[in-house]
Tab-separated table of C-alpha atoms in Angstrom:
chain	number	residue	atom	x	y	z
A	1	UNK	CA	-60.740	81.189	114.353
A	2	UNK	CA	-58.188	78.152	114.248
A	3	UNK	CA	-57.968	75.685	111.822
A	4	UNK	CA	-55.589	72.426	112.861
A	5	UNK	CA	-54.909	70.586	108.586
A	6	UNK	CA	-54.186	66.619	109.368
A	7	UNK	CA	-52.504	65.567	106.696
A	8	UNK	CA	-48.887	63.570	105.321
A	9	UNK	CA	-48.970	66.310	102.296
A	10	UNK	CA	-47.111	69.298	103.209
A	11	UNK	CA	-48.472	69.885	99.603
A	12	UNK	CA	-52.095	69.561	100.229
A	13	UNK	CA	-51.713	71.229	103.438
A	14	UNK	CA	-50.412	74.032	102.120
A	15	UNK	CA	-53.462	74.213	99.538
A	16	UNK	CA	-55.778	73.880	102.880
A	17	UNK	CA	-54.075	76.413	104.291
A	18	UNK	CA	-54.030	78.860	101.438
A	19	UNK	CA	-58.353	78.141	101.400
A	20	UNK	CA	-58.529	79.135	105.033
A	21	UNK	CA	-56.154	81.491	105.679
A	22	UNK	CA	-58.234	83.822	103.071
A	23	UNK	CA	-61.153	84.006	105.482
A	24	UNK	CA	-58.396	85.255	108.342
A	25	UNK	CA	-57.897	82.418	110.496
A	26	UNK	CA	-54.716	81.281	111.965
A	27	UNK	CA	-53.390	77.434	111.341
A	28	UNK	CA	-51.248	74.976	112.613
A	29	UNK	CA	-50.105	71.836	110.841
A	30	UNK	CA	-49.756	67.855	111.788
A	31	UNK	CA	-48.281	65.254	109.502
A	32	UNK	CA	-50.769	62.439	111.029
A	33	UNK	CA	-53.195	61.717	113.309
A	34	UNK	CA	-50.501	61.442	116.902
A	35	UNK	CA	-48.636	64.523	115.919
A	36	UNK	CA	-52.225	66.349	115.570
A	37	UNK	CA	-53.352	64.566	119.189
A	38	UNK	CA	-49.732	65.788	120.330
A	39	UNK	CA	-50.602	69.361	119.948
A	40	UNK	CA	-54.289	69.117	121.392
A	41	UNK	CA	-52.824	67.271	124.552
A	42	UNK	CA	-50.877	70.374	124.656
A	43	UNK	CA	-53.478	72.747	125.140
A	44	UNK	CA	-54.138	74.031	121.307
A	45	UNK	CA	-57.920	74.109	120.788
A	46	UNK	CA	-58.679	75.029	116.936
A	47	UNK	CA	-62.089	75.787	115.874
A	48	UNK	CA	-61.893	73.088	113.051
A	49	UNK	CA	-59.775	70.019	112.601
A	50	UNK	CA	-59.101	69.425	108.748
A	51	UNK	CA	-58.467	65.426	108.510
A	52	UNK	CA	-56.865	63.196	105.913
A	53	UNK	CA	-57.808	59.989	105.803
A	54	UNK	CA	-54.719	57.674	105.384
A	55	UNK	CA	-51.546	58.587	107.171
A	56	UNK	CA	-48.844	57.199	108.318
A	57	UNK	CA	-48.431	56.757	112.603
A	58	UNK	CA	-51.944	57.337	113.161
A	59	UNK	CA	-54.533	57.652	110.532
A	60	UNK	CA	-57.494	60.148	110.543
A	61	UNK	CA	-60.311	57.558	111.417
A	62	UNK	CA	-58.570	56.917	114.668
A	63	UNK	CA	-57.860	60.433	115.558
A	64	UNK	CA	-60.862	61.160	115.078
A	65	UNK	CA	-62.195	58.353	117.027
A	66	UNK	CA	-59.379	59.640	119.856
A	67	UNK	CA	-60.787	62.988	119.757
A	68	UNK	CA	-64.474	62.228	120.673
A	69	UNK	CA	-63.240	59.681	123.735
A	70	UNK	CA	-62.501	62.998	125.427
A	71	UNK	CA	-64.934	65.275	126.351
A	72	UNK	CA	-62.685	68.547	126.339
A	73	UNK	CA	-62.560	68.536	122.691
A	74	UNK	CA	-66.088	67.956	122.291
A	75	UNK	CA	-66.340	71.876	120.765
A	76	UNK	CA	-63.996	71.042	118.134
A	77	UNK	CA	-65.819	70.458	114.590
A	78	UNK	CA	-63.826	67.395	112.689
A	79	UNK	CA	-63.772	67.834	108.742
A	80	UNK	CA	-62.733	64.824	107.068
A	81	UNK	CA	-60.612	65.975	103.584
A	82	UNK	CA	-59.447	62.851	101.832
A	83	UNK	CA	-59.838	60.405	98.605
A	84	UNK	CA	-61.557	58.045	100.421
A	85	UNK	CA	-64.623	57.921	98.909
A	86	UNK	CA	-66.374	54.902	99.430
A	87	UNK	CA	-69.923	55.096	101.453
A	88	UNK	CA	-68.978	52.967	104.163
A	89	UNK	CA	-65.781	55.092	105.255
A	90	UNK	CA	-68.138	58.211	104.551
A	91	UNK	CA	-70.958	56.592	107.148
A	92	UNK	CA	-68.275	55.283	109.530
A	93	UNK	CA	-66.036	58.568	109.829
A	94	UNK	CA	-69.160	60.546	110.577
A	95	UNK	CA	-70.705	57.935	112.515
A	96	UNK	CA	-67.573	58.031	114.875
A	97	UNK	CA	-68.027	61.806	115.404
A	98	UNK	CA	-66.693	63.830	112.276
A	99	UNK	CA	-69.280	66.904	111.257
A	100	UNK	CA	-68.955	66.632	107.171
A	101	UNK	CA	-66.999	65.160	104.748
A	102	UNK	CA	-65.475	66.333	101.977
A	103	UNK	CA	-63.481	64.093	99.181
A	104	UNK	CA	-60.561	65.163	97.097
A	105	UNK	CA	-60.033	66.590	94.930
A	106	UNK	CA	-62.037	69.699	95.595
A	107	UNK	CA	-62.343	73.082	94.812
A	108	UNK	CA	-61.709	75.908	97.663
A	109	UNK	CA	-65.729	76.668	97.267
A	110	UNK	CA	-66.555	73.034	98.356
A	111	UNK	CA	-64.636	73.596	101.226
A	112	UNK	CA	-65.946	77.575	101.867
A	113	UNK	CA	-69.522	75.682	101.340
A	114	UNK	CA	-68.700	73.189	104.412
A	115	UNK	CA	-67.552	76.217	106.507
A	116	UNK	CA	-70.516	77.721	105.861
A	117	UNK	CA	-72.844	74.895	106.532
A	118	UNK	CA	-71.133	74.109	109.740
A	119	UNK	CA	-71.835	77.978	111.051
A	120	UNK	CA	-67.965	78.775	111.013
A	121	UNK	CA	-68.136	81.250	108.715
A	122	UNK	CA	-70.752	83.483	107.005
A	123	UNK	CA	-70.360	84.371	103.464
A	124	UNK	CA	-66.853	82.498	102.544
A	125	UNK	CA	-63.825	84.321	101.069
A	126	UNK	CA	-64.662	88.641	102.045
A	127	UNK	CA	-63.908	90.215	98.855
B	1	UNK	CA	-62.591	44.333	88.294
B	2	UNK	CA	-62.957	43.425	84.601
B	3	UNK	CA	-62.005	44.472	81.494
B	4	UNK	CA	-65.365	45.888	80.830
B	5	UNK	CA	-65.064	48.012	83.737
B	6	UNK	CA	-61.764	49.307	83.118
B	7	UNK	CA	-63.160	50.120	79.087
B	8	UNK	CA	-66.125	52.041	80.702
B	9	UNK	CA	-63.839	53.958	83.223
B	10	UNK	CA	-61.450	55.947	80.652
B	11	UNK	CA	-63.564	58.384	80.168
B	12	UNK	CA	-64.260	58.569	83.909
B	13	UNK	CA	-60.037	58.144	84.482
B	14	UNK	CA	-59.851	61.252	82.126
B	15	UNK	CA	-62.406	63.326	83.599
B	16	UNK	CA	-61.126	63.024	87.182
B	17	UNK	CA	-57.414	63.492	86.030
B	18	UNK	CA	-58.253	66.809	84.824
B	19	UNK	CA	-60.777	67.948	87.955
B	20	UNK	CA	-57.342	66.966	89.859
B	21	UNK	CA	-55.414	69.232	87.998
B	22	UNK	CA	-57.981	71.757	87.544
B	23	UNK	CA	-58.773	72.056	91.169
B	24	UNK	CA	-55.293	71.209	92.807
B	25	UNK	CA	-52.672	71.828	89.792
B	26	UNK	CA	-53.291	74.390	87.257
B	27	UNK	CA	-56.847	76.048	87.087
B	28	UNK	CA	-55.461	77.714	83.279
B	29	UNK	CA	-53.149	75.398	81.659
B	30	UNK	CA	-55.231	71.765	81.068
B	31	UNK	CA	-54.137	68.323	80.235
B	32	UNK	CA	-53.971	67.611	76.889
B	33	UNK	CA	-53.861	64.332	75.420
B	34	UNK	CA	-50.762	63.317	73.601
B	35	UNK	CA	-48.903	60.930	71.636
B	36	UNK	CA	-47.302	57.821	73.857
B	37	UNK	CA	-43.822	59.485	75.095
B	38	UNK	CA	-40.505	56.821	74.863
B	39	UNK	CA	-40.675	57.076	79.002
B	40	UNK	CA	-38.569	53.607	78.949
B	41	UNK	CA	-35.626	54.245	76.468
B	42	UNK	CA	-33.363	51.340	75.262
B	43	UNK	CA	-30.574	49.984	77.529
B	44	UNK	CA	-27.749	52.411	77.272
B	45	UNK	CA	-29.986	55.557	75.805
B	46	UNK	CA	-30.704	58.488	77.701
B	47	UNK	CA	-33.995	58.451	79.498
B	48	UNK	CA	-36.491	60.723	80.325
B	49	UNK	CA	-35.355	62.598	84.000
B	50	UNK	CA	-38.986	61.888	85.545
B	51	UNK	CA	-40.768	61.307	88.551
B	52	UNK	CA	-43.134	58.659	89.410
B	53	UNK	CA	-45.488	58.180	91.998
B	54	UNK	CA	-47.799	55.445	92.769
B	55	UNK	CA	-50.594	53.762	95.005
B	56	UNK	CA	-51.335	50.484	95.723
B	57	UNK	CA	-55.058	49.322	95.959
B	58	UNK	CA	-55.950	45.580	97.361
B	59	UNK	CA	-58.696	43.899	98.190
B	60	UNK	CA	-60.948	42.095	95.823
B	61	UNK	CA	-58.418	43.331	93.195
B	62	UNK	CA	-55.359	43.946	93.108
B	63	UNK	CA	-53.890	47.338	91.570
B	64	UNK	CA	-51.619	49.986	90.943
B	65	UNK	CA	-51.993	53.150	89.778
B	66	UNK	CA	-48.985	55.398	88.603
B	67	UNK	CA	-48.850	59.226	87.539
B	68	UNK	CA	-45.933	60.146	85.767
B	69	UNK	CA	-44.238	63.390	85.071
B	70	UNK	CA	-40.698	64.756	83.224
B	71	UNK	CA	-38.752	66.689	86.008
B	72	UNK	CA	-39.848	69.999	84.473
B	73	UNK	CA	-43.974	69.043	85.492
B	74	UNK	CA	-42.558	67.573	88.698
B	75	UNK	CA	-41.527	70.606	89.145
B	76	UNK	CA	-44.727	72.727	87.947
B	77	UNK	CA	-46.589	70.386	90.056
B	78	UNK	CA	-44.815	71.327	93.432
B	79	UNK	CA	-44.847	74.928	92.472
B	80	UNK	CA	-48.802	74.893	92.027
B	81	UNK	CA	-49.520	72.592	95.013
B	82	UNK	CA	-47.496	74.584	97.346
B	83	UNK	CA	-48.264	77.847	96.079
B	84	UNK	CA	-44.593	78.525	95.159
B	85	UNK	CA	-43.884	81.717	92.657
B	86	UNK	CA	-42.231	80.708	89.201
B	87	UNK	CA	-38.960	81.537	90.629
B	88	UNK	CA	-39.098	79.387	93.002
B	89	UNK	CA	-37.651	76.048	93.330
B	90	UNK	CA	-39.252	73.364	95.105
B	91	UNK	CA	-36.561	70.473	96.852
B	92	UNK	CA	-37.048	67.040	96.173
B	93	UNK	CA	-38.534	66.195	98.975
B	94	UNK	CA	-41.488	68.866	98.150
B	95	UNK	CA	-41.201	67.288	94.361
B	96	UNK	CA	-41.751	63.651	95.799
B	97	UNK	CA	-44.558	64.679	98.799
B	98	UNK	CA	-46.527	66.858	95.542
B	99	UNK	CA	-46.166	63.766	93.382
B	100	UNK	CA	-46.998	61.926	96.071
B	101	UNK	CA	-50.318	63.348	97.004
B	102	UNK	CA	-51.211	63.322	92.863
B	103	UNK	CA	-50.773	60.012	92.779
B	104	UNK	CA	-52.768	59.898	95.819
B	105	UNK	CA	-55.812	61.662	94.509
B	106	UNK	CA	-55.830	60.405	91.453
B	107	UNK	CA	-55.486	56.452	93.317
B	108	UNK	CA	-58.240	57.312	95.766
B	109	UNK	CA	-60.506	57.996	93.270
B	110	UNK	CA	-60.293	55.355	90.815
B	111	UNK	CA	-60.205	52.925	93.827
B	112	UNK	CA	-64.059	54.178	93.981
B	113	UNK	CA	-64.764	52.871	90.628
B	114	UNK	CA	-63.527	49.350	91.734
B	115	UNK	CA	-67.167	47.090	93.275
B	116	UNK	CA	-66.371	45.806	96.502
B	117	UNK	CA	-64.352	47.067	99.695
B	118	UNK	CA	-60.535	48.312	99.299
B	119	UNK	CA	-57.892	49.760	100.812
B	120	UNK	CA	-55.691	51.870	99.468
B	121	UNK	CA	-51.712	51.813	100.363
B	122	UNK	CA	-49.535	55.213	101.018
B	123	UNK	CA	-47.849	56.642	98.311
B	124	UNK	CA	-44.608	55.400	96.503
B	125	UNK	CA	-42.398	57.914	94.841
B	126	UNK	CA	-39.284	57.653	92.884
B	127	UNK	CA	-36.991	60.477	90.919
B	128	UNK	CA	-37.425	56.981	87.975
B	129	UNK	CA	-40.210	55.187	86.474
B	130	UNK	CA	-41.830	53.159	88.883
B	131	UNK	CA	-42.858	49.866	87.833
B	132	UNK	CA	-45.620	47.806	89.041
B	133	UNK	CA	-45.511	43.577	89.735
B	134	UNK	CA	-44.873	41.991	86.551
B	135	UNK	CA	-48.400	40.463	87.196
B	136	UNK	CA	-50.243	43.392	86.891
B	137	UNK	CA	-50.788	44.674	83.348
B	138	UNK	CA	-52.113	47.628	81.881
B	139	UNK	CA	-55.548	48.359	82.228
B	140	UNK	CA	-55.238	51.591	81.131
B	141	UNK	CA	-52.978	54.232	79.936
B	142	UNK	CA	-53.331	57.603	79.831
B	143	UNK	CA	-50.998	59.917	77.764
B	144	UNK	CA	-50.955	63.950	78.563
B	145	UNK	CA	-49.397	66.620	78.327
B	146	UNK	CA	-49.175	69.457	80.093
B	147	UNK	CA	-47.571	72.707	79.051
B	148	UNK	CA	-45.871	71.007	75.785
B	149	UNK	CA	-43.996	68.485	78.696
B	150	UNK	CA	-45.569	64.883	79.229
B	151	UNK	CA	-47.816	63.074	81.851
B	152	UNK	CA	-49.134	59.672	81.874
B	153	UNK	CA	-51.498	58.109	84.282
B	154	UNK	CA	-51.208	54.396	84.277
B	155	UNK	CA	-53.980	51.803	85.790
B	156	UNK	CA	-52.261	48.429	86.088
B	157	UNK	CA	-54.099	45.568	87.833
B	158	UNK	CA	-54.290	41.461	87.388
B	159	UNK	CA	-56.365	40.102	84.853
B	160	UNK	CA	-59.672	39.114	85.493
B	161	UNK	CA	-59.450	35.779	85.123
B	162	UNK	CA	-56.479	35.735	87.865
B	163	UNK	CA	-58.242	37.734	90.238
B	164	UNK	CA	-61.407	35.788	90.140
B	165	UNK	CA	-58.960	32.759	90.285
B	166	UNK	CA	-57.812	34.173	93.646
B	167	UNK	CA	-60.912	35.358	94.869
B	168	UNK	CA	-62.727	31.911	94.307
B	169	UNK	CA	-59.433	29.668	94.547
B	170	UNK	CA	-60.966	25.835	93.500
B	171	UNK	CA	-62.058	23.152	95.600
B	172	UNK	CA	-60.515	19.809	94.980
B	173	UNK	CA	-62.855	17.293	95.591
């Protein structure tokens, strides 16, 4: 499994990529939304796409929005990771194709607990 | 957002400062709360080596919210976001993208405790204190510590009545 973490923090995506790297998937990083689109237009197809919110360049709403306009990615779940709390972004992020939704902060279980609600992995962390 | 709000929101301020830390920070060592620290000293004494970082909110209201830490929690900070060892030494620009990303967090989330629609700006860090508008004043101030060194989280906004000046500017008839 791939996981592609969206995000201007090379802080928090380092903490993303500690949570999924435990269940033995392979990552690769953006810093926003274009340099993420970048590496898909390139041929990288992750399993999951971990999204912030507000980035500089190009900001996770519209990636995401740029990802479903093109049916070759259609595979790809979208996992929006960001303080953006409010129910309107919540409605129009997953209205505009992303699969769940998960605010910050969080704890590496509410993330395992996504995974394994979206079928992309079984039991979470193997001990 | 008024007063009111801001009174009832402490507690919430507190309790989502330490879920940040707890879940992204430091899962063993908590925030404590602490005695005001002299962040700002007098012109000419020596001042606190910190690091700021901040988030703009606007909208209805206008805001800013601003985490502070001494170098040595900067530092901590980095370490625990990035999953560095104690040995290791993050750069500045980890210190200011970790600070960053607090500040963040901690922004997002009490933007959600502001009624109405927001936006929330990218963060602003400094290796100083940052300072918001002069028209925004303390809502409130929280004063930490964290492994003996300290932390503040500051909520600074316009007043009420200034807001709901802007907001409803008057008519002249």
């Amino acid at each position: 499994m791939h996981a592609l973490i969206i995000d201007d923090s090379r802080a928090m995506r380092s903490i993303l990529r500690r949570i999924v790297t435990q269940l033995g998937w392979e990552t690769s990083e953006a810093a926003n939304g274009r340099e993420a689109l970048d590496l898909l237009e390139h041929g990288l197809v992750p399993d999951l796409c971990l999204i912030d919110w507000n980035m500089p360049v190009m900001n996770g709403y519209d990636f995401v929005v740029e990802v479903r306009s093109d049916g070759q990615w259609r595979d790809v779940t979208l996992m929006m990771v960001t303080t953006e709390s409010e129910h309107n972004r919540i409605v129009r992020a997953l209205a505009a194709g992303a699969h769940e939704y998960v605010v910050k902060p969080f704890t590496p279980d509410a993330i395992l607990d996504k995974l394994v609600l979206l079928g992309l992995t079984a039991t979470g962390v193997p001990a | 957002m008024s007063s009111l709000l801001f009174e009832s929101s402490r507690d919430d301020l507190e309790m989502l400062v330490g879920e940040v830390w707890s879940s992204h920070v430091d899962d063993r060592d908590g925030l404590e709360p602490a005695a005001p620290h002299p962040w700002s000293a007098e012109p000419g004494a020596a001042t606190t080596p910190c690091w700021s970082g901040a988030v703009s909110v606007t909208g209805l209201w206008q805001a800013l919210i601003a985490v502070d830490l001494a170098e040595p929690s900067a530092q901590a900070l980095a370490r625990g976001m990035l999953g560095l060892d104690e040995g290791e030494e993050p750069n500045r620009t980890d210190l200011g993208d970790a600070v960053g990303e607090l500040a963040n967090i901690v922004g997002g989330n009490v933007k959600s405790l502001m009624p109405g629609h927001h936006d929330l700006s990218l963060p602003v860090v400094a290796n100083t204190l940052l300072e918001g508008a002069t028209e925004l004043l303390p809502q409130i101030v929280l004063d930490l510590a964290w492994r003996g060194e300290p932390v503040r989280v500051r909520v600074l906004a316009l007043p009420p009545s200034s807001s709901h000046h802007d907001q409803f500017p008057e008519v002249s008839e």
